[in-house]
Amino acid sequence: DAKTTQPPSMDCAEGRAANLPCNHSTISGNEYVYWYRQIHSQGPQYIIHGLKNNETNEMASLIITEDRKSSTLILPHATLRDTAVYYCIVRVGWDLVQGAQKLVFGQGTRLTINP
Amino acid sequence: EAGVAQSPRYKIIEKRQSVAFWCNPISGHATLYWYQQILGQGPKLLIQFQNNGVVDDSQLPKDRFSAERLKGVDSTLKIQPAKLEDSAVYLCASSYTRGTQYFGPGTRLTVL
């Protein structure tokens, strides 16, 4: 799986948009970009994923550059409950033999939302 | 729908003792994963099941760790005997064959 690079920590004011960057310059054509977050003492929570087009759901937006070498997760109106470690992961979606593929987590970005 | 269930949530044992963790995946999910998360690090895959067969256990310390998924539903992860470095959170996740992984709350193990 391709390696990702994320800043170790970020701060954002409550109510503002939080923009979390991720570099994945060695991503392959069949690899998706996934974002998970982990709030203290909880299991990782799925946020969003995409292949090449920008994606939006009720939690966040994912912007992937045209060359797919980087992406940005956007939380449009951050709240205190968004304080968590955010993981950017790239992986092949699934395999005929093994099924869904494992997630390889890095260190992630510790996002702190300040009141 | 109900999420991934794990028990116990917390466990404290002495080194060299045995411990077992249980996971009930989301109904219908064929793929089940066990991850180990050491404090300050991201989760690391220990073992992956597709139905009741193992598809990846390359990171499982097989001299002391074992896992099974009988009948392709619930799974148990066992450590025997435990070492101090096994102190971690053990996370279970599940997914459809082509789907997104969903995680349980984890079991926090402390080995004294």
mmCIF file of N, CA and C in Angstrom, chain B residues 11-51:
data_model
loop_
_atom_site.group_PDB
_atom_site.id
_atom_site.type_symbol
_atom_site.label_atom_id
_atom_site.label_comp_id
_atom_site.label_asym_id
_atom_site.label_seq_id
_atom_site.Cartn_x
_atom_site.Cartn_y
_atom_site.Cartn_z
ATOM 1 N N LYS B 11 -9.477 -5.003 30.423
ATOM 2 C CA LYS B 11 -8.973 -6.221 31.051
ATOM 3 C C LYS B 11 -7.587 -5.933 31.610
ATOM 4 N N ILE B 12 -7.383 -6.332 32.858
ATOM 5 C CA ILE B 12 -6.068 -6.206 33.487
ATOM 6 C C ILE B 12 -5.627 -7.594 33.915
ATOM 7 N N ILE B 13 -4.440 -8.003 33.496
ATOM 8 C CA ILE B 13 -3.922 -9.325 33.854
ATOM 9 C C ILE B 13 -2.450 -9.203 34.225
ATOM 10 N N GLU B 14 -1.947 -10.260 34.854
ATOM 11 C CA GLU B 14 -0.518 -10.351 35.154
ATOM 12 C C GLU B 14 0.177 -10.983 33.950
ATOM 13 N N LYS B 15 1.463 -10.654 33.788
ATOM 14 C CA LYS B 15 2.208 -11.286 32.698
ATOM 15 C C LYS B 15 2.221 -12.800 32.901
ATOM 16 N N ARG B 16 2.265 -13.498 31.780
ATOM 17 C CA ARG B 16 2.220 -14.962 31.709
ATOM 18 C C ARG B 16 0.808 -15.539 31.873
ATOM 19 N N GLN B 17 -0.175 -14.689 32.190
ATOM 20 C CA GLN B 17 -1.543 -15.181 32.221
ATOM 21 C C GLN B 17 -2.123 -15.222 30.809
ATOM 22 N N SER B 18 -3.297 -15.824 30.680
ATOM 23 C CA SER B 18 -3.992 -15.900 29.397
ATOM 24 C C SER B 18 -5.174 -14.944 29.388
ATOM 25 N N VAL B 19 -5.563 -14.531 28.188
ATOM 26 C CA VAL B 19 -6.704 -13.633 28.060
ATOM 27 C C VAL B 19 -7.372 -13.891 26.710
ATOM 28 N N ALA B 20 -8.678 -13.657 26.650
ATOM 29 C CA ALA B 20 -9.411 -13.831 25.400
ATOM 30 C C ALA B 20 -10.343 -12.650 25.188
ATOM 31 N N PHE B 21 -10.449 -12.250 23.935
ATOM 32 C CA PHE B 21 -11.331 -11.153 23.554
ATOM 33 C C PHE B 21 -12.347 -11.685 22.550
ATOM 34 N N TRP B 22 -13.536 -11.118 22.620
ATOM 35 C CA TRP B 22 -14.619 -11.583 21.759
ATOM 36 C C TRP B 22 -15.105 -10.448 20.864
ATOM 37 N N CYS B 23 -15.494 -10.800 19.627
ATOM 38 C CA CYS B 23 -16.004 -9.820 18.679
ATOM 39 C C CYS B 23 -17.218 -10.367 17.949
ATOM 40 N N ASN B 24 -18.260 -9.564 17.863
ATOM 41 C CA ASN B 24 -19.434 -9.890 17.065
ATOM 42 C C ASN B 24 -19.552 -8.851 15.961
ATOM 43 N N PRO B 25 -19.329 -9.229 14.713
ATOM 44 C CA PRO B 25 -19.315 -8.238 13.640
ATOM 45 C C PRO B 25 -20.724 -7.780 13.251
ATOM 46 N N ILE B 26 -20.790 -6.807 12.379
ATOM 47 C CA ILE B 26 -22.074 -6.360 11.840
ATOM 48 C C ILE B 26 -22.671 -7.501 11.019
ATOM 49 N N SER B 27 -23.965 -7.709 11.171
ATOM 50 C CA SER B 27 -24.646 -8.812 10.513
ATOM 51 C C SER B 27 -24.431 -8.775 9.000
ATOM 52 N N GLY B 28 -24.021 -9.923 8.445
ATOM 53 C CA GLY B 28 -23.828 -10.010 7.002
ATOM 54 C C GLY B 28 -22.427 -9.692 6.530
ATOM 55 N N HIS B 29 -21.590 -9.165 7.412
ATOM 56 C CA HIS B 29 -20.215 -8.832 7.004
ATOM 57 C C HIS B 29 -19.364 -10.092 6.944
ATOM 58 N N ALA B 30 -18.817 -10.360 5.749
ATOM 59 C CA ALA B 30 -18.041 -11.580 5.545
ATOM 60 C C ALA B 30 -16.604 -11.442 6.038
ATOM 61 N N THR B 31 -16.099 -10.222 6.064
ATOM 62 C CA THR B 31 -14.687 -10.014 6.407
ATOM 63 C C THR B 31 -14.583 -9.455 7.822
ATOM 64 N N LEU B 32 -13.681 -10.050 8.594
ATOM 65 C CA LEU B 32 -13.475 -9.630 9.978
ATOM 66 C C LEU B 32 -11.982 -9.449 10.207
ATOM 67 N N TYR B 33 -11.654 -8.367 10.931
ATOM 68 C CA TYR B 33 -10.257 -8.015 11.181
ATOM 69 C C TYR B 33 -10.020 -7.823 12.682
ATOM 70 N N TRP B 34 -8.834 -8.189 13.119
ATOM 71 C CA TRP B 34 -8.346 -7.831 14.447
ATOM 72 C C TRP B 34 -7.116 -6.929 14.271
ATOM 73 N N TYR B 35 -7.149 -5.777 14.940
ATOM 74 C CA TYR B 35 -6.032 -4.842 14.936
ATOM 75 C C TYR B 35 -5.526 -4.668 16.363
ATOM 76 N N GLN B 36 -4.239 -4.377 16.474
ATOM 77 C CA GLN B 36 -3.635 -4.024 17.754
ATOM 78 C C GLN B 36 -3.198 -2.562 17.688
ATOM 79 N N GLN B 37 -3.576 -1.780 18.698
ATOM 80 C CA GLN B 37 -3.166 -0.378 18.729
ATOM 81 C C GLN B 37 -2.421 -0.090 20.022
ATOM 82 N N ILE B 38 -1.127 0.110 19.891
ATOM 83 C CA ILE B 38 -0.286 0.486 21.027
ATOM 84 C C ILE B 38 -0.405 1.991 21.231
ATOM 85 N N LEU B 39 -0.323 2.422 22.467
ATOM 86 C CA LEU B 39 -0.524 3.820 22.819
ATOM 87 C C LEU B 39 0.341 4.742 21.963
ATOM 88 N N GLY B 40 -0.301 5.731 21.328
ATOM 89 C CA GLY B 40 0.434 6.708 20.535
ATOM 90 C C GLY B 40 0.668 6.303 19.088
ATOM 91 N N GLN B 41 0.211 5.104 18.715
ATOM 92 C CA GLN B 41 0.409 4.627 17.347
ATOM 93 C C GLN B 41 -0.934 4.357 16.679
ATOM 94 N N GLY B 42 -0.905 4.223 15.351
ATOM 95 C CA GLY B 42 -2.103 3.821 14.631
ATOM 96 C C GLY B 42 -2.325 2.323 14.768
ATOM 97 N N PRO B 43 -3.536 1.875 14.536
ATOM 98 C CA PRO B 43 -3.814 0.432 14.608
ATOM 99 C C PRO B 43 -2.991 -0.359 13.602
ATOM 100 N N LYS B 44 -2.624 -1.591 13.976
ATOM 101 C CA LYS B 44 -1.869 -2.485 13.113
ATOM 102 C C LYS B 44 -2.632 -3.795 12.982
ATOM 103 N N LEU B 45 -2.807 -4.267 11.732
ATOM 104 C CA LEU B 45 -3.555 -5.499 11.514
ATOM 105 C C LEU B 45 -2.826 -6.700 12.094
ATOM 106 N N LEU B 46 -3.577 -7.519 12.849
ATOM 107 C CA LEU B 46 -3.043 -8.789 13.336
ATOM 108 C C LEU B 46 -3.501 -9.939 12.444
ATOM 109 N N ILE B 47 -4.785 -9.986 12.128
ATOM 110 C CA ILE B 47 -5.322 -11.098 11.369
ATOM 111 C C ILE B 47 -6.598 -10.659 10.672
ATOM 112 N N GLN B 48 -6.820 -11.245 9.481
ATOM 113 C CA GLN B 48 -8.018 -10.953 8.688
ATOM 114 C C GLN B 48 -8.664 -12.268 8.285
ATOM 115 N N PHE B 49 -9.967 -12.353 8.498
ATOM 116 C CA PHE B 49 -10.756 -13.515 8.104
ATOM 117 C C PHE B 49 -11.676 -13.138 6.946
ATOM 118 N N GLN B 50 -11.827 -14.053 5.996
ATOM 119 C CA GLN B 50 -12.863 -13.946 4.974
ATOM 120 C C GLN B 50 -13.790 -15.146 5.254
ATOM 121 N N ASN B 51 -15.018 -14.857 5.718
ATOM 122 C CA ASN B 51 -15.901 -15.879 6.279
ATOM 123 C C ASN B 51 -15.139 -16.560 7.424
#
